[in-house]
Coordinates of C-alpha atoms and ligand atoms in Angstrom, one line a residue:
M1 CA 118.6 66.5 116.6
N2 CA 120.7 69.6 116.5
R3 CA 122.9 69.9 119.6
I4 CA 123.9 73.2 121.1
V5 CA 126.7 73.7 123.7
I6 CA 126.7 77.1 125.4
L7 CA 129.8 78.7 126.9
A8 CA 129.2 81.4 129.4
S9 CA 131.2 83.3 132.0
G10 CA 128.8 85.2 134.1
S11 CA 125.1 85.8 134.8
G12 CA 124.0 83.6 132.0
S13 CA 120.7 85.4 131.2
N14 CA 121.3 84.8 127.5
A15 CA 122.0 81.2 128.2
E16 CA 118.7 80.9 130.1
N17 CA 116.8 82.6 127.3
I18 CA 118.3 80.3 124.7
I19 CA 117.6 77.2 126.8
N20 CA 114.0 78.2 127.3
Y21 CA 113.5 79.1 123.7
F22 CA 114.5 75.6 122.5
K23 CA 112.9 73.7 125.5
K24 CA 110.0 72.3 123.5
S25 CA 111.8 72.0 120.2
P26 CA 111.9 68.5 118.8
Q27 CA 114.9 69.4 116.6
I28 CA 117.1 71.6 118.7
K29 CA 118.4 71.0 122.2
V30 CA 120.9 72.8 124.5
V31 CA 122.8 69.7 125.7
C32 CA 125.0 71.4 128.2
V33 CA 126.7 74.7 129.4
L34 CA 130.4 75.1 130.1
T35 CA 131.8 77.9 132.2
N36 CA 135.2 79.2 133.1
K37 CA 134.0 80.8 136.3
R38 CA 133.5 78.4 139.2
L39 CA 130.9 80.6 140.9
A40 CA 129.2 81.9 137.9
A41 CA 125.4 82.5 138.3
V42 CA 124.9 80.6 135.0
I43 CA 125.5 77.4 137.1
D44 CA 122.6 78.2 139.4
R45 CA 120.4 78.9 136.4
C46 CA 121.4 75.5 134.9
N47 CA 120.6 73.8 138.2
R48 CA 117.2 75.4 138.1
L49 CA 116.6 74.5 134.5
K50 CA 118.0 71.0 134.8
V51 CA 120.7 71.5 132.2
P52 CA 124.1 69.9 132.8
A53 CA 126.8 72.5 133.6
F54 CA 130.6 72.0 133.7
Y55 CA 133.4 74.2 134.9
F56 CA 136.9 74.3 133.4
N57 CA 140.0 76.3 134.4
K58 CA 142.5 78.1 132.2
T59 CA 144.9 75.2 132.2
A60 CA 142.3 72.8 130.8
F61 CA 141.2 75.4 128.2
L62 CA 144.6 76.7 127.0
N63 CA 147.2 74.1 127.8
S64 CA 145.4 70.9 127.1
D65 CA 143.0 69.3 124.7
M66 CA 140.6 68.4 127.4
V67 CA 138.0 71.0 126.6
L68 CA 138.4 70.1 122.9
S69 CA 137.9 66.4 123.7
F70 CA 134.9 67.1 125.8
L71 CA 133.3 69.3 123.1
K72 CA 133.9 66.7 120.5
S73 CA 132.3 64.1 122.7
Q74 CA 129.2 66.3 122.7
N75 CA 129.0 66.3 118.9
P76 CA 127.7 69.9 118.8
S77 CA 125.9 71.3 115.8
L78 CA 126.7 74.7 117.2
I79 CA 128.9 76.1 120.0
V80 CA 127.3 79.3 121.3
L81 CA 129.3 81.9 123.3
A82 CA 126.7 83.8 125.4
G83 CA 128.8 86.2 127.5
F84 CA 131.9 84.1 127.4
L85 CA 134.9 86.3 128.0
W86 CA 138.0 84.3 127.2
K87 CA 139.6 84.2 123.7
I88 CA 138.9 80.9 122.0
P89 CA 142.1 79.0 121.4
K90 CA 143.2 77.8 117.9
N91 CA 142.6 74.1 118.6
L92 CA 138.9 74.8 119.0
I93 CA 138.7 77.2 116.0
V94 CA 140.3 74.6 113.8
A95 CA 138.1 71.7 115.1
F96 CA 134.8 73.6 114.7
P97 CA 135.0 75.8 111.6
N98 CA 131.9 78.0 111.3
K99 CA 130.4 76.3 114.2
I100 CA 131.2 78.8 117.0
V101 CA 129.1 81.9 117.2
N102 CA 129.4 84.8 119.6
I103 CA 127.1 87.7 120.6
H104 CA 128.7 91.1 121.2
P105 CA 126.8 93.9 122.9
A106 CA 127.7 96.6 120.4
L107 CA 127.6 97.3 116.7
L108 CA 131.0 95.9 115.6
P109 CA 133.5 96.9 114.4
K110 CA 132.7 99.6 117.0
Y111 CA 133.5 98.8 120.6
G112 CA 135.1 95.4 120.0
G113 CA 138.4 93.9 121.0
K114 CA 140.2 93.0 124.2
G115 CA 138.7 94.6 127.3
M116 CA 135.4 95.5 125.5
Y117 CA 132.8 93.4 127.2
G118 CA 129.6 93.8 129.1
N119 CA 129.3 97.1 131.0
H120 CA 132.6 98.4 129.7
V121 CA 131.1 98.6 126.3
H122 CA 127.9 100.4 127.5
E123 CA 130.0 102.9 129.6
T124 CA 132.1 103.7 126.6
V125 CA 129.1 104.1 124.3
K126 CA 127.6 106.6 126.9
A127 CA 130.9 108.5 127.3
N128 CA 131.2 108.9 123.5
K129 CA 127.6 110.2 123.4
E130 CA 126.5 107.7 120.7
T131 CA 122.9 108.0 119.5
E132 CA 122.6 104.3 118.7
T133 CA 124.1 101.0 119.8
G134 CA 123.1 97.4 119.4
I135 CA 124.2 93.8 119.1
T136 CA 126.4 91.8 116.7
I137 CA 126.1 88.0 116.3
H138 CA 129.2 86.7 114.5
F139 CA 131.3 83.6 113.7
V140 CA 134.3 83.3 116.0
N141 CA 137.8 83.4 114.6
E142 CA 141.2 83.7 116.3
N143 CA 140.8 87.4 117.0
Y144 CA 138.4 89.0 119.5
D145 CA 135.2 90.2 117.8
E146 CA 136.6 89.9 114.2
G147 CA 134.8 86.9 112.7
A148 CA 132.2 87.3 109.9
V149 CA 129.1 89.1 111.0
I150 CA 125.9 87.0 110.8
H151 CA 123.3 89.5 112.2
Q152 CA 123.2 93.0 113.7
A153 CA 120.3 94.9 115.4
S154 CA 120.3 98.4 116.7
T155 CA 118.6 100.5 119.4
K156 CA 118.5 104.2 120.0
V157 CA 120.5 105.8 122.8
S158 CA 119.3 109.0 124.4
Q159 CA 121.6 111.4 126.2
S160 CA 119.8 110.8 129.4
D161 CA 120.3 107.0 129.3
T162 CA 122.7 105.7 131.9
A163 CA 125.0 102.8 131.1
E164 CA 122.5 100.5 132.9
D165 CA 119.7 101.8 130.7
I166 CA 121.8 101.0 127.6
A167 CA 122.6 97.6 129.0
T168 CA 118.8 96.9 129.5
K169 CA 118.1 98.0 125.9
V170 CA 120.9 95.8 124.5
H171 CA 119.9 92.8 126.6
A172 CA 116.4 93.1 125.2
L173 CA 117.8 93.0 121.7
E174 CA 119.9 90.0 122.6
Y175 CA 116.9 88.1 124.0
E176 CA 114.8 88.8 121.0
H177 CA 117.4 88.1 118.3
F178 CA 120.0 85.5 119.5
P179 CA 117.7 82.4 119.7
K180 CA 116.1 83.2 116.3
V181 CA 119.5 83.6 114.6
I182 CA 120.7 80.3 116.2
E183 CA 117.6 78.6 114.9
K184 CA 118.0 79.9 111.4
L185 CA 121.7 78.9 111.3
L186 CA 120.8 75.4 112.4
N187 CA 117.9 75.1 110.0
N188 CA 120.1 76.2 107.1
N189 CA 122.8 73.7 108.1
G190 CA 120.4 70.8 108.1
Ligands
GAR201 C1 125.9 90.0 127.1 O1 125.4 91.3 127.0 C2 126.8 89.7 126.0 O2 126.5 90.4 124.8 C3 128.1 90.2 126.6 O3 128.1 89.8 127.9 C4 126.8 89.8 128.4 C5 126.4 88.6 129.1 O4 125.2 88.7 129.8 N1 129.3 89.6 125.9 C6 130.4 90.2 125.7 O5 130.6 91.3 126.1 C7 131.4 89.5 124.9 N2 132.5 90.3 124.5 P1 124.5 87.4 130.3 O6 125.6 86.6 131.1 O7 123.4 87.8 131.2 O8 124.0 86.6 129.2

């Protein structure tokens, strides 16, 4: 059995999509979701979907090995960042080489780095009058949004699109591509 642990900070619509995608899989299972936001909507989604969810604070994440120990105890085949907004500390990068993947809501290297997340990205894409945007799924290293790219997909942006319209298009790409890319990574590993 391939075991996925998801880290999410907010709404968790990608987390829900991934959980549902693998719900009936005999080989791949989302074993739990971790969040750094005590009131994140992803926790409500996990309650509804009957997936265990755990909260940790900054001290546990950055100044202890507690999150590391917990992750090790889950024996994950893959750690999936689905809208997780804290930088991953070195102890986790070292412990899980090529086992942590992130989705970014833009075509990296454009619109990456600190502060570039969620709607900030889409607002900047709009302000810059881009004609296309997209998603990047990549391995995670010690720098924000700089790990090796695994997969990108793009969508057209028209000048009349609002930032919300762009977000909707990008989310649609995320829902379509992220579970399939995860599945492919796990199948290639095994
Ligand atoms: C997603 O669009 C994801 O790409 C983005 O946050 C959103 C989370 O949505 N991630 C980043 O910006 C990471 N830098 P969700 O909580 O509904 O899945």
